[in-house]
Short mmCIF file of C-alpha atoms in Angstrom, two decimals:
data_model
loop_
_atom_site.label_atom_id
_atom_site.label_comp_id
_atom_site.label_asym_id
_atom_site.label_seq_id
_atom_site.Cartn_x
_atom_site.Cartn_y
_atom_site.Cartn_z
CA UNK A 53 0.25 34.47 0.57
CA UNK A 54 -1.19 33.59 3.96
CA UNK A 55 -4.93 33.88 4.21
CA UNK A 56 -7.55 34.24 6.89
CA UNK A 57 -10.22 31.61 7.44
CA UNK A 58 -13.78 32.34 8.51
CA UNK A 59 -15.79 29.49 10.04
CA UNK A 60 -19.57 29.74 10.51
CA UNK A 61 -21.83 27.17 12.18
CA UNK A 62 -19.83 24.11 11.28
CA UNK A 63 -21.08 20.67 12.28
CA UNK A 64 -19.21 17.49 11.37
CA UNK A 65 -20.57 13.96 11.36
CA UNK A 66 -19.22 10.43 11.24
CA UNK A 67 -22.21 8.60 9.76
CA UNK A 68 -25.04 9.54 12.08
CA UNK A 69 -22.75 10.51 14.95
CA UNK A 70 -22.30 14.24 15.32
CA UNK A 71 -18.68 14.81 16.33
CA UNK A 72 -18.62 18.63 16.51
CA UNK A 73 -21.39 21.18 16.64
CA UNK A 74 -21.86 24.83 15.93
CA UNK A 75 -18.27 26.00 15.56
CA UNK A 76 -17.76 29.69 14.78
CA UNK A 77 -14.33 31.24 14.62
CA UNK A 78 -11.94 33.39 12.68
CA UNK A 79 -8.44 32.08 12.08
CA UNK A 80 -6.03 34.97 11.55
CA UNK A 81 -3.57 35.12 8.69
CA UNK A 82 0.15 35.00 9.51
CA UNK A 83 -0.48 33.85 13.04
CA UNK A 84 -0.45 30.60 14.95
CA UNK A 85 -3.79 29.40 16.26
CA UNK A 86 -3.72 26.54 18.76
CA UNK A 87 -6.59 24.14 19.47
CA UNK A 88 -6.58 22.60 22.92
CA UNK A 89 -9.05 20.39 24.73
CA UNK A 90 -9.50 16.88 26.13
CA UNK A 91 -9.25 13.80 23.91
CA UNK A 92 -12.31 13.14 21.80
CA UNK A 93 -13.54 16.73 21.90
CA UNK A 94 -13.35 17.05 18.14
CA UNK A 95 -10.39 19.36 17.67
CA UNK A 96 -8.70 17.02 15.18
CA UNK A 97 -12.00 16.47 13.40
CA UNK A 98 -12.50 20.21 13.14
CA UNK A 99 -8.96 20.66 11.88
CA UNK A 100 -9.66 18.12 9.16
CA UNK A 101 -12.82 19.93 8.08
CA UNK A 102 -10.68 22.98 7.31
CA UNK A 103 -9.00 21.33 4.31
CA UNK A 104 -11.78 18.90 3.45
CA UNK A 105 -9.82 15.90 4.72
CA UNK A 106 -12.74 14.96 6.96
CA UNK A 107 -14.84 13.74 4.05
CA UNK A 108 -12.12 11.27 2.98
CA UNK A 109 -13.40 8.95 5.71
CA UNK A 110 -16.35 6.88 4.45
CA UNK A 111 -19.65 8.21 5.80
CA UNK A 112 -18.17 11.44 7.10
CA UNK A 113 -19.72 14.79 6.17
CA UNK A 114 -19.64 18.44 7.11
CA UNK A 115 -22.35 21.09 7.40
CA UNK A 116 -21.88 24.84 7.68
CA UNK A 117 -19.68 27.38 5.97
CA UNK A 118 -15.92 27.71 5.86
CA UNK A 119 -14.61 30.65 3.85
CA UNK A 120 -11.06 31.49 3.01
CA UNK A 121 -10.91 35.15 1.94
CA UNK A 122 -14.40 35.25 0.44
CA UNK A 123 -14.10 31.82 -1.14
CA UNK A 124 -16.45 29.15 0.15
CA UNK A 125 -14.36 25.99 0.63
CA UNK A 126 -17.49 23.84 0.63
CA UNK A 127 -19.08 25.46 -2.43
CA UNK A 128 -20.66 22.93 -4.77
CA UNK A 129 -18.24 23.71 -7.60
CA UNK A 130 -15.10 23.66 -5.45
CA UNK A 131 -12.60 20.86 -6.12
CA UNK A 132 -11.56 19.37 -2.76
CA UNK A 133 -8.20 18.41 -4.26
CA UNK A 134 -7.43 22.07 -4.94
CA UNK A 135 -8.53 23.00 -1.39
CA UNK A 136 -6.00 20.54 0.01
CA UNK A 137 -3.35 21.96 -2.28
CA UNK A 138 -4.01 25.41 -0.78
CA UNK A 139 -4.34 24.24 2.80
CA UNK A 140 -1.56 21.81 3.67
CA UNK A 141 -1.49 19.38 6.56
CA UNK A 142 1.05 17.73 8.84
CA UNK A 143 -0.04 14.65 10.75
CA UNK A 144 0.48 13.34 14.23
CA UNK A 145 2.74 10.51 13.18
CA UNK A 146 5.48 11.30 10.67
CA UNK A 147 4.46 9.57 7.44
CA UNK A 148 7.08 9.98 4.71
CA UNK A 149 6.40 7.90 1.60
CA UNK A 150 8.45 4.73 2.19
CA UNK A 151 9.20 4.04 -1.46
CA UNK A 152 10.61 7.51 -2.09
CA UNK A 153 13.92 9.14 -1.30
CA UNK A 154 14.18 12.29 0.82
CA UNK A 155 14.31 14.38 -2.35
CA UNK A 156 11.33 12.59 -3.90
CA UNK A 157 9.33 12.95 -0.70
CA UNK A 158 9.72 16.73 -0.75
CA UNK A 159 9.07 16.86 -4.48
CA UNK A 160 6.11 14.46 -4.26
CA UNK A 161 3.35 17.07 -4.00
CA UNK A 162 4.84 19.03 -6.90
CA UNK A 163 5.58 16.08 -9.14
CA UNK A 164 2.22 14.47 -8.62
CA UNK A 165 0.44 17.65 -9.71
CA UNK A 166 2.45 19.43 -12.38
CA UNK A 167 5.53 19.13 -14.48
CA UNK A 168 8.57 20.97 -13.25
CA UNK A 169 12.03 21.14 -14.71
CA UNK A 170 14.84 19.48 -12.78
CA UNK A 171 16.40 22.80 -11.80
CA UNK A 172 13.07 24.22 -10.63
CA UNK A 173 12.52 21.13 -8.51
CA UNK A 174 16.05 21.32 -7.11
CA UNK A 175 15.46 24.89 -5.99
CA UNK A 176 12.07 24.19 -4.42
CA UNK A 177 13.32 21.07 -2.64
CA UNK A 178 16.32 22.94 -1.23
CA UNK A 179 14.19 25.91 -0.15
CA UNK A 180 11.59 23.67 1.48
CA UNK A 181 14.17 21.63 3.35
CA UNK A 182 15.85 24.84 4.50
CA UNK A 183 12.44 26.15 5.50
CA UNK A 184 11.93 23.05 7.60
CA UNK A 185 15.42 23.37 9.18
CA UNK A 186 16.40 20.02 7.75
CA UNK A 187 18.67 20.96 4.85
CA UNK A 188 21.97 20.79 6.71
CA UNK A 189 21.19 17.37 8.12
CA UNK A 190 20.15 15.72 4.86
CA UNK A 191 21.84 17.62 2.03
CA UNK A 192 24.41 14.87 1.54
CA UNK A 193 21.89 12.06 1.41
CA UNK A 194 18.97 13.39 -0.57
CA UNK A 195 18.73 10.12 -2.48
CA UNK A 196 18.44 7.94 0.60
CA UNK A 197 14.97 6.81 1.68
CA UNK A 198 13.06 9.16 4.00
CA UNK A 199 12.24 6.30 6.33
CA UNK A 200 15.89 6.12 7.36
CA UNK A 201 15.68 9.43 9.23
CA UNK A 202 14.95 9.79 12.95
CA UNK A 203 11.39 10.51 14.06
CA UNK A 204 12.01 14.24 14.52
CA UNK A 205 13.75 14.49 11.17
CA UNK A 206 10.93 12.56 9.51
CA UNK A 207 8.41 15.01 10.93
CA UNK A 208 10.42 17.94 9.61
CA UNK A 209 10.61 16.13 6.29
CA UNK A 210 6.81 15.96 6.31
CA UNK A 211 6.68 19.68 7.05
CA UNK A 212 9.09 20.33 4.18
CA UNK A 213 6.88 18.20 1.94
CA UNK A 214 3.81 20.18 3.01
CA UNK A 215 5.39 23.62 2.46
CA UNK A 216 6.93 22.59 -0.86
CA UNK A 217 3.53 22.90 -2.57
CA UNK A 218 3.37 26.47 -1.21
CA UNK A 219 0.04 26.36 0.60
CA UNK A 220 -1.68 29.41 2.11
CA UNK A 221 -2.44 27.65 5.36
CA UNK A 222 -0.66 24.88 7.25
CA UNK A 223 -2.66 22.59 9.54
CA UNK A 224 -0.74 20.58 12.14
CA UNK A 225 -2.39 17.74 14.00
CA UNK A 226 -0.35 17.18 17.18
CA UNK A 227 2.89 17.36 15.20
CA UNK A 228 5.12 16.85 18.24
CA UNK A 229 3.27 14.18 20.19
CA UNK A 230 5.50 11.39 18.85
CA UNK A 231 8.73 13.32 19.29
CA UNK A 232 11.34 13.82 22.00
CA UNK A 233 11.80 17.27 23.64
CA UNK A 234 14.71 18.27 21.42
CA UNK A 235 12.89 17.51 18.19
CA UNK A 236 9.83 19.21 19.66
CA UNK A 237 11.86 22.33 20.27
CA UNK A 238 13.16 22.20 16.70
CA UNK A 239 9.61 22.00 15.38
CA UNK A 240 8.38 24.78 17.66
CA UNK A 241 11.18 27.05 16.44
CA UNK A 242 10.17 26.13 12.95
CA UNK A 243 6.53 27.01 13.62
CA UNK A 244 7.52 30.46 14.86
CA UNK A 245 9.55 30.94 11.71
CA UNK A 246 6.85 29.62 9.38
CA UNK A 247 4.16 31.91 10.72
CA UNK A 248 5.74 34.83 8.90
CA UNK A 249 4.68 33.18 5.68
CA UNK A 250 1.79 30.88 6.49
CA UNK A 251 -1.37 30.83 8.49
CA UNK A 252 -0.78 28.04 10.98
CA UNK A 253 -3.29 26.01 12.95
CA UNK A 254 -1.95 23.52 15.45
CA UNK A 255 -3.74 20.93 17.55
CA UNK A 256 -1.87 20.09 20.71
CA UNK A 257 -2.32 18.27 24.00
CA UNK A 258 0.62 20.09 25.43
CA UNK A 259 -0.56 23.33 27.00
CA UNK A 260 2.94 24.69 27.48
CA UNK A 261 3.39 24.21 23.79
CA UNK A 262 0.18 26.09 23.01
CA UNK A 263 1.30 28.88 25.31
CA UNK A 264 4.77 28.97 23.76
CA UNK A 265 3.98 28.96 20.06
CA UNK A 266 0.47 30.31 19.53
CA UNK A 267 -0.96 33.80 19.19
CA UNK A 268 -4.54 32.69 19.71
CA UNK A 269 -5.89 29.66 21.49
CA UNK A 270 -9.22 27.92 21.08
CA UNK A 271 -10.50 25.62 23.80
CA UNK A 272 -12.78 22.74 22.76
CA UNK A 273 -14.80 20.59 25.11
CA UNK A 274 -17.66 18.14 25.08
CA UNK A 275 -20.52 18.04 27.55
CA UNK A 276 -20.34 14.26 27.98
CA UNK A 277 -19.02 11.20 26.20
CA UNK A 278 -21.01 10.67 23.00
CA UNK A 279 -22.05 14.33 22.82
CA UNK A 280 -20.69 16.53 20.05
CA UNK A 281 -17.65 18.65 20.85
CA UNK A 282 -18.03 22.42 20.97
CA UNK A 283 -15.86 25.47 20.92
CA UNK A 284 -15.95 26.85 24.45
CA UNK A 285 -13.73 29.85 24.18
CA UNK A 286 -11.24 31.45 21.83
CA UNK A 287 -9.04 34.42 22.55
CA UNK A 288 -5.50 35.75 22.66
CA UNK A 289 -3.28 32.99 24.06
CA UNK A 290 -2.07 35.19 26.93
CA UNK A 291 -5.66 35.92 27.89
CA UNK A 292 -6.74 32.25 27.74
CA UNK A 293 -3.87 31.20 29.94
CA UNK A 294 -4.14 34.03 32.47
CA UNK A 295 -7.77 35.06 32.71
CA UNK A 296 -10.15 32.83 30.78
CA UNK A 297 -13.79 33.87 30.89
CA UNK A 298 -15.19 30.34 31.06
CA UNK A 299 -14.93 28.14 34.12
CA UNK A 300 -14.33 25.00 32.01
CA UNK A 301 -11.34 26.58 30.28
CA UNK A 302 -9.80 27.54 33.59
CA UNK A 303 -10.37 24.06 35.01
CA UNK A 304 -8.75 22.49 31.96
CA UNK A 305 -5.67 24.65 31.77
CA UNK A 306 -5.02 24.49 35.49
CA UNK A 307 -5.21 20.72 35.23
CA UNK A 308 -8.33 20.25 37.34
CA UNK A 309 -9.71 17.91 34.70
CA UNK A 310 -8.89 16.47 31.29
CA UNK B 238 -9.03 -9.90 53.24
CA UNK B 239 -5.63 -11.44 52.87
CA UNK B 240 -3.84 -10.25 49.82
CA UNK B 241 -1.64 -12.80 48.10
CA UNK B 242 1.78 -11.28 47.90
CA UNK B 243 3.24 -12.02 44.48
CA UNK B 244 6.68 -13.54 44.70
CA UNK B 245 9.24 -14.23 42.08
CA UNK B 246 9.22 -17.95 41.37
CA UNK B 247 11.49 -20.36 39.59
CA UNK B 248 10.26 -21.95 36.37
CA UNK B 249 8.50 -25.12 37.44
CA UNK B 250 9.65 -28.47 36.13
CA UNK B 251 6.26 -29.02 34.54
CA UNK B 252 6.55 -25.82 32.50
CA UNK B 253 10.04 -26.68 31.39
CA UNK B 254 8.80 -30.11 30.33
CA UNK B 255 5.85 -28.67 28.39
CA UNK B 256 8.09 -26.15 26.72
CA UNK B 257 10.50 -28.81 25.52
CA UNK B 258 7.66 -31.10 24.50
CA UNK B 259 5.96 -28.48 22.34
CA UNK B 260 9.30 -27.45 20.87
CA UNK B 261 9.95 -31.05 19.86
CA UNK B 262 6.47 -31.28 18.30
CA UNK B 263 7.07 -28.15 16.25
CA UNK B 264 10.40 -29.43 14.95
CA UNK B 265 8.81 -32.79 14.17
CA UNK B 266 5.97 -31.16 12.24
CA UNK B 267 8.48 -29.12 10.29
CA UNK B 268 10.52 -32.21 9.47
CA UNK B 269 7.42 -34.08 8.30
CA UNK B 270 6.43 -31.13 6.11
CA UNK B 271 9.87 -30.99 4.55
CA UNK B 272 10.10 -34.74 3.77
CA UNK B 273 7.81 -34.73 0.73
CA UNK B 274 9.31 -31.49 -0.56
CA UNK B 275 12.88 -32.73 -0.36
CA UNK B 276 12.06 -36.18 -1.69
CA UNK B 277 10.19 -34.76 -4.68
CA UNK B 278 13.11 -32.47 -5.47
CA UNK B 279 15.58 -35.29 -4.97
CA UNK B 280 13.68 -37.71 -7.20
CA UNK B 281 13.18 -35.17 -9.98
CA UNK B 282 16.78 -34.01 -9.94
CA UNK B 283 18.36 -37.46 -9.72
CA UNK B 284 16.14 -38.93 -12.41
CA UNK B 285 15.96 -35.83 -14.56
CA UNK B 286 19.68 -35.11 -14.84
CA UNK B 287 20.17 -38.13 -17.13
CA UNK B 288 18.56 -36.33 -20.07
CA UNK B 289 18.89 -32.70 -18.94
CA UNK B 290 21.31 -31.70 -21.70
CA UNK B 291 21.63 -29.27 -24.58
CA UNK B 292 19.89 -31.61 -26.99
CA UNK B 293 16.93 -31.86 -24.67
CA UNK B 294 16.68 -28.09 -24.36
CA UNK B 295 17.07 -27.32 -28.06
CA UNK B 296 15.25 -30.10 -29.90
CA UNK B 297 11.63 -31.12 -30.32
CA UNK B 298 10.19 -34.62 -30.59
CA UNK B 299 9.69 -34.36 -34.35
CA UNK B 300 10.76 -37.52 -36.19
CA UNK B 301 11.66 -39.27 -32.97
CA UNK B 302 10.28 -42.77 -33.16
CA UNK B 303 8.51 -44.54 -30.31
CA UNK B 304 11.64 -46.42 -29.27
CA UNK B 305 14.29 -43.83 -30.15
CA UNK B 306 16.52 -42.17 -27.63
CA UNK B 307 17.30 -38.45 -28.04
CA UNK B 308 14.66 -35.85 -28.74
CA UNK B 309 13.86 -32.99 -26.47
CA UNK B 310 11.35 -30.60 -25.03
CA UNK B 311 12.14 -27.37 -26.85
CA UNK B 312 8.62 -27.24 -28.30
CA UNK B 313 7.15 -27.79 -24.82
CA UNK B 314 9.37 -25.13 -23.21
CA UNK B 315 8.38 -22.58 -25.86
CA UNK B 316 4.74 -23.55 -25.41
CA UNK B 317 4.78 -23.27 -21.62
CA UNK B 318 6.59 -19.92 -21.66
CA UNK B 319 4.20 -18.45 -24.21
CA UNK B 320 1.06 -19.81 -22.60
CA UNK B 321 2.04 -18.66 -19.13
CA UNK B 322 3.12 -15.24 -20.43
CA UNK B 323 -0.19 -14.77 -22.25
CA UNK B 324 -2.15 -15.99 -19.23
CA UNK B 325 -0.30 -13.44 -17.06
CA UNK B 326 -0.93 -10.74 -19.63
CA UNK B 327 -4.66 -11.37 -19.30
CA UNK B 328 -4.99 -11.98 -15.59
CA UNK B 329 -2.48 -9.58 -14.02
CA UNK B 330 -4.04 -6.31 -15.30
CA UNK B 331 -7.60 -7.51 -14.68
CA UNK B 332 -6.70 -8.94 -11.28
CA UNK B 333 -4.78 -5.86 -10.20
CA UNK B 334 -7.55 -3.48 -11.26
CA UNK B 335 -10.11 -5.66 -9.48
CA UNK B 336 -8.03 -5.53 -6.31
CA UNK B 337 -7.68 -1.75 -6.61
CA UNK B 338 -11.44 -1.45 -6.96
CA UNK B 339 -12.06 -3.71 -3.96
CA UNK B 340 -9.65 -1.88 -1.67
CA UNK B 341 -9.77 1.74 -2.84
CA UNK B 342 -13.20 2.31 -4.35
CA UNK B 343 -15.70 -0.33 -3.22
CA UNK B 344 -16.84 1.07 0.12
CA UNK B 345 -18.69 -1.98 1.38
CA UNK B 346 -21.25 -1.75 -1.40
CA UNK B 347 -23.15 -4.66 -2.86
CA UNK B 348 -20.85 -4.75 -5.90
CA UNK B 349 -17.78 -5.14 -3.72
CA UNK B 350 -19.33 -7.98 -1.75
CA UNK B 351 -20.48 -9.82 -4.84
CA UNK B 352 -17.06 -9.46 -6.51
CA UNK B 353 -15.41 -10.83 -3.39
CA UNK B 354 -17.88 -13.71 -3.36
CA UNK B 355 -17.25 -14.64 -6.99
CA UNK B 356 -13.49 -14.40 -6.57
CA UNK B 357 -13.78 -16.87 -3.70
CA UNK B 358 -15.82 -19.20 -5.89
CA UNK B 359 -13.27 -18.90 -8.70
CA UNK B 360 -10.53 -19.94 -6.28
CA UNK B 361 -12.32 -23.24 -5.89
CA UNK B 362 -12.84 -23.95 -9.60
CA UNK B 363 -11.05 -27.24 -10.44
CA UNK B 364 -8.54 -26.71 -13.22
CA UNK B 365 -10.20 -29.22 -15.51
CA UNK B 366 -13.41 -27.20 -15.34
CA UNK B 367 -11.55 -24.11 -16.57
CA UNK B 368 -10.23 -26.19 -19.45
CA UNK B 369 -13.67 -27.61 -20.22
CA UNK B 370 -15.16 -24.12 -20.24
CA UNK B 371 -12.68 -22.86 -22.83
CA UNK B 372 -13.08 -26.08 -24.80
CA UNK B 373 -16.85 -25.73 -24.85
CA UNK B 374 -17.00 -21.98 -25.38
CA UNK B 375 -13.98 -21.11 -27.51
CA UNK B 376 -13.33 -24.27 -29.46
CA UNK B 377 -16.70 -26.02 -29.80
CA UNK B 378 -19.13 -23.08 -29.88
CA UNK B 379 -17.00 -20.40 -31.53
CA UNK B 380 -15.21 -22.98 -33.63
CA UNK B 381 -11.71 -21.71 -32.91
CA UNK B 382 -8.77 -24.13 -33.33
CA UNK B 383 -6.79 -25.64 -30.50
CA UNK B 384 -4.05 -23.15 -29.69
CA UNK B 385 -1.70 -21.84 -27.02
CA UNK B 386 -4.00 -18.84 -26.72
CA UNK B 387 -6.95 -21.07 -25.77
CA UNK B 388 -4.71 -22.68 -23.14
CA UNK B 389 -3.64 -19.27 -21.88
CA UNK B 390 -7.28 -18.26 -21.44
CA UNK B 391 -7.98 -21.39 -19.42
CA UNK B 392 -4.90 -20.73 -17.28
CA UNK B 393 -5.86 -17.11 -16.76
CA UNK B 394 -9.18 -18.23 -15.25
CA UNK B 395 -7.13 -20.13 -12.69
CA UNK B 396 -4.66 -17.29 -12.11
CA UNK B 397 -7.17 -14.51 -11.72
CA UNK B 398 -8.48 -15.25 -8.20
CA UNK B 399 -4.96 -15.78 -6.84
CA UNK B 400 -3.82 -12.46 -8.29
CA UNK B 401 -6.90 -10.61 -6.98
CA UNK B 402 -6.62 -12.04 -3.48
CA UNK B 403 -2.90 -11.51 -3.04
CA UNK B 404 -2.98 -7.99 -4.52
CA UNK B 405 -5.96 -7.15 -2.32
CA UNK B 406 -4.12 -8.30 0.80
CA UNK B 407 -1.07 -6.25 -0.15
CA UNK B 408 -3.07 -3.10 -0.91
CA UNK B 409 -4.84 -3.40 2.43
CA UNK B 410 -1.45 -3.52 4.16
CA UNK B 411 -0.58 -0.05 2.82
CA UNK B 412 -1.10 2.26 5.80
CA UNK B 413 -3.95 4.73 5.45
CA UNK B 414 -1.56 7.42 6.73
CA UNK B 415 0.17 7.38 3.37
CA UNK B 416 -3.05 7.87 1.43
CA UNK B 417 -4.00 10.76 3.71
CA UNK B 418 -0.52 12.26 3.45
CA UNK B 419 -0.89 12.23 -0.31
CA UNK B 420 -4.42 13.68 -0.28
CA UNK B 421 -3.22 16.42 2.07
CA UNK B 422 -0.65 17.43 -0.54
CA UNK B 423 -3.48 18.08 -2.96
CA UNK B 424 -2.93 14.89 -4.95
CA UNK B 425 -5.99 13.37 -6.57
CA UNK B 426 -7.17 9.91 -5.64
CA UNK B 427 -6.11 8.09 -8.78
CA UNK B 428 -2.63 9.64 -8.73
CA UNK B 429 -2.37 8.67 -5.07
CA UNK B 430 -3.17 5.08 -6.02
CA UNK B 431 -0.75 5.02 -8.96
CA UNK B 432 2.15 6.91 -7.37
CA UNK B 433 1.91 6.06 -3.69
CA UNK B 434 -0.26 3.01 -2.97
CA UNK B 435 0.82 0.68 -5.79
CA UNK B 436 4.58 1.37 -5.44
CA UNK B 437 4.33 0.74 -1.69
CA UNK B 438 2.59 -2.59 -2.29
CA UNK B 439 4.76 -3.45 -5.31
CA UNK B 440 6.97 -6.09 -3.67
CA UNK B 441 4.03 -8.00 -2.27
CA UNK B 442 2.10 -7.83 -5.51
CA UNK B 443 5.06 -9.25 -7.47
CA UNK B 444 5.31 -12.13 -4.99
CA UNK B 445 1.60 -12.82 -5.38
CA UNK B 446 1.82 -12.81 -9.17
CA UNK B 447 4.77 -15.21 -9.01
CA UNK B 448 2.80 -17.60 -6.81
CA UNK B 449 -0.07 -17.46 -9.29
CA UNK B 450 2.29 -18.16 -12.20
CA UNK B 451 3.90 -21.04 -10.35
CA UNK B 452 0.47 -22.45 -9.67
CA UNK B 453 -0.68 -22.48 -13.29
CA UNK B 454 2.62 -23.37 -14.97
CA UNK B 455 2.25 -26.94 -13.79
CA UNK B 456 -1.40 -27.38 -14.82
CA UNK B 457 -1.96 -30.29 -17.19
CA UNK B 458 -5.71 -30.82 -17.42
CA UNK B 459 -6.77 -27.47 -18.89
CA UNK B 460 -3.95 -27.63 -21.47
CA UNK B 461 -4.95 -31.11 -22.52
CA UNK B 462 -8.39 -29.78 -23.48
CA UNK B 463 -7.35 -26.50 -25.09
CA UNK B 464 -3.77 -26.69 -26.40
CA UNK B 465 -4.09 -30.29 -27.52
CA UNK B 466 -0.58 -31.48 -28.24
CA UNK B 467 2.09 -31.79 -30.83
CA UNK B 468 5.58 -33.19 -31.29
CA UNK B 469 6.74 -30.30 -33.47
CA UNK B 470 7.81 -26.78 -32.68
CA UNK B 471 4.96 -24.31 -32.98
CA UNK B 472 6.10 -20.86 -32.01
CA UNK B 473 2.78 -19.18 -32.82
CA UNK B 474 0.49 -19.43 -29.78
CA UNK B 475 -2.49 -18.19 -31.80
CA UNK B 476 -2.39 -20.85 -34.44
CA UNK B 477 -2.59 -24.62 -34.11
CA UNK B 478 -1.82 -27.06 -31.34
CA UNK B 479 1.13 -26.35 -29.09
CA UNK B 480 2.90 -28.28 -26.38
CA UNK B 481 3.43 -27.49 -22.74
CA UNK B 482 5.90 -28.98 -20.28
CA UNK B 483 3.21 -30.59 -18.09
CA UNK B 484 1.67 -32.13 -21.22
CA UNK B 485 5.09 -33.29 -22.31
CA UNK B 486 5.72 -35.00 -18.99
CA UNK B 487 2.24 -36.55 -19.09
CA UNK B 488 2.78 -37.80 -22.62
CA UNK B 489 6.28 -39.17 -22.17
CA UNK B 490 5.60 -40.79 -18.81
CA UNK B 491 2.76 -42.79 -20.37
CA UNK B 492 5.07 -44.40 -22.94
CA UNK B 493 6.41 -47.86 -22.21
CA UNK B 494 10.16 -47.42 -22.88
CA UNK B 495 12.90 -46.09 -20.63
CA UNK B 496 14.09 -43.37 -23.01
CA UNK B 497 10.64 -41.77 -22.82
CA UNK B 498 10.53 -42.08 -19.03
CA UNK B 499 13.91 -40.33 -18.84
CA UNK B 500 12.55 -37.53 -21.02
CA UNK B 501 9.55 -37.21 -18.73
CA UNK B 502 11.82 -36.75 -15.70
CA UNK B 503 13.97 -34.24 -17.55
CA UNK B 504 10.78 -32.36 -18.54
CA UNK B 505 9.69 -32.19 -14.90
CA UNK B 506 13.13 -30.92 -13.92
CA UNK B 507 12.96 -28.26 -16.65
CA UNK B 508 9.60 -27.08 -15.33
CA UNK B 509 10.98 -26.76 -11.80
CA UNK B 510 14.04 -24.89 -13.07
CA UNK B 511 11.86 -22.46 -15.05
CA UNK B 512 9.70 -21.70 -12.02
CA UNK B 513 12.83 -21.26 -9.91
CA UNK B 514 14.36 -18.86 -12.43
CA UNK B 515 11.12 -16.85 -12.58
CA UNK B 516 11.08 -16.61 -8.79
CA UNK B 517 14.69 -15.55 -8.78
CA UNK B 518 13.93 -12.85 -11.34
CA UNK B 519 11.03 -11.60 -9.22
CA UNK B 520 13.25 -11.49 -6.12
CA UNK B 521 15.82 -9.48 -8.04
CA UNK B 522 13.19 -7.02 -9.26
CA UNK B 523 11.81 -6.49 -5.77
CA UNK B 524 15.34 -6.19 -4.38
CA UNK B 525 16.19 -3.47 -6.86
CA UNK B 526 12.99 -1.66 -6.07
CA UNK B 527 13.22 -1.95 -2.29
CA UNK B 528 14.11 1.22 -0.38
CA UNK B 529 16.32 -0.78 2.00
CA UNK B 530 18.91 -1.22 -0.73
CA UNK B 531 19.51 2.51 -1.01
CA UNK B 532 20.11 3.01 2.69
#
């Protein structure tokens, strides 16, 4: 079910401000692709263009082509809601729905779209929570509110919620930046497990994390403050971290700037 | 350049003095604010208890002579409950939908700004003007009779801005993260609003609606012009003059004998009790809905 994504000449704007420019890349299916780069270089913005979440912000728009297996995601007759159903997203800060229980949080994406029988829902919720390595911790309190969990558990709950709708691709925007090292490890293990089923794109500020979990790494940078961010280099993670071709990439990963 | 080395100092006497002084001022202000509240409650309860009995709650003023003791406010209680319920029925859906438009759909357009502007103006409309408007439009121009419904329309004009403003505030408090989380699950915008945004803001919206109800339940002027008044029980708010508790208090308090004055106090007490019960009900609803209870 995982699919490959082809990006050609993508620019993204906030009003008249161009945030990213001329991005070309191929995101492999059943692999983890990491985006690294200094703050403000547009990696999160680019991530959000991939499932049409960018245009949710008033005044924001995208130019260029993004295709998922021959289907143009920005085609004029494409429903953005269905794009987001196919390409799920996990955010930087865990954001379970506060009015819903753990069970309802996981079932939210399903319930809000279609009708499912109770037993179908039960199975999907259990599978998703198991998929997010959270089942054993919450199986006795599925009816308690999701906001009562710890930060790391909440983030795994959000991952369970995202995979419950069975997307093709999972986008993760710095999913571990608000978490302690143990929860981070749990999520990284989870990412390695999930990549057998999903195409995963992860934005991270933690280069060890990129090196640990990703198969390919893309380095973004911007020429100066106020300039649009650009893709500098993308390659196998081992290659990026050992022998990058660009000077800027090397400077960034060796900590000489950024 | 001689750097001033920071040292750890004791709290100066002046600061301690200021601290205590401001603290005293705050307590004083609080006490002053509470005085009218407590004295009003005290007066109404002590004077109202004399006639706050079953007869008062179950009888109307029909066939009660000018000097007679007895009688009650049943007709006024029915009237107030029906008028306020109808007013809420009109203003809560309209107000809530307006707030949803302002927060979720109006992206700083001209329509949004003009709606906001007119809501602000409506907040300042004196209650008697709302009553006069319904009197002029509904009763004099359209030729409709005085009725509870006419009163409810006048009250809803007064409720609407309060409902819009409070619901708008509450919807704006819902973190954008939650909307994005819902969009990212492939949920459409209107389902996001219905299933995620409104439930999250539910408690606050209920509180706002209760404040609006409490505000209009005590209005006398608009009722005087639209509901007219009556001493008999009229359970049909769409037909003929009704009574309302504020009208009842107004009417009884203007009479020259003590039995009427007692009834006026009891009417005021009844009004306060009704508002209190409504608030209590709202608290219970929000408590049952709150996620904290399930923890």
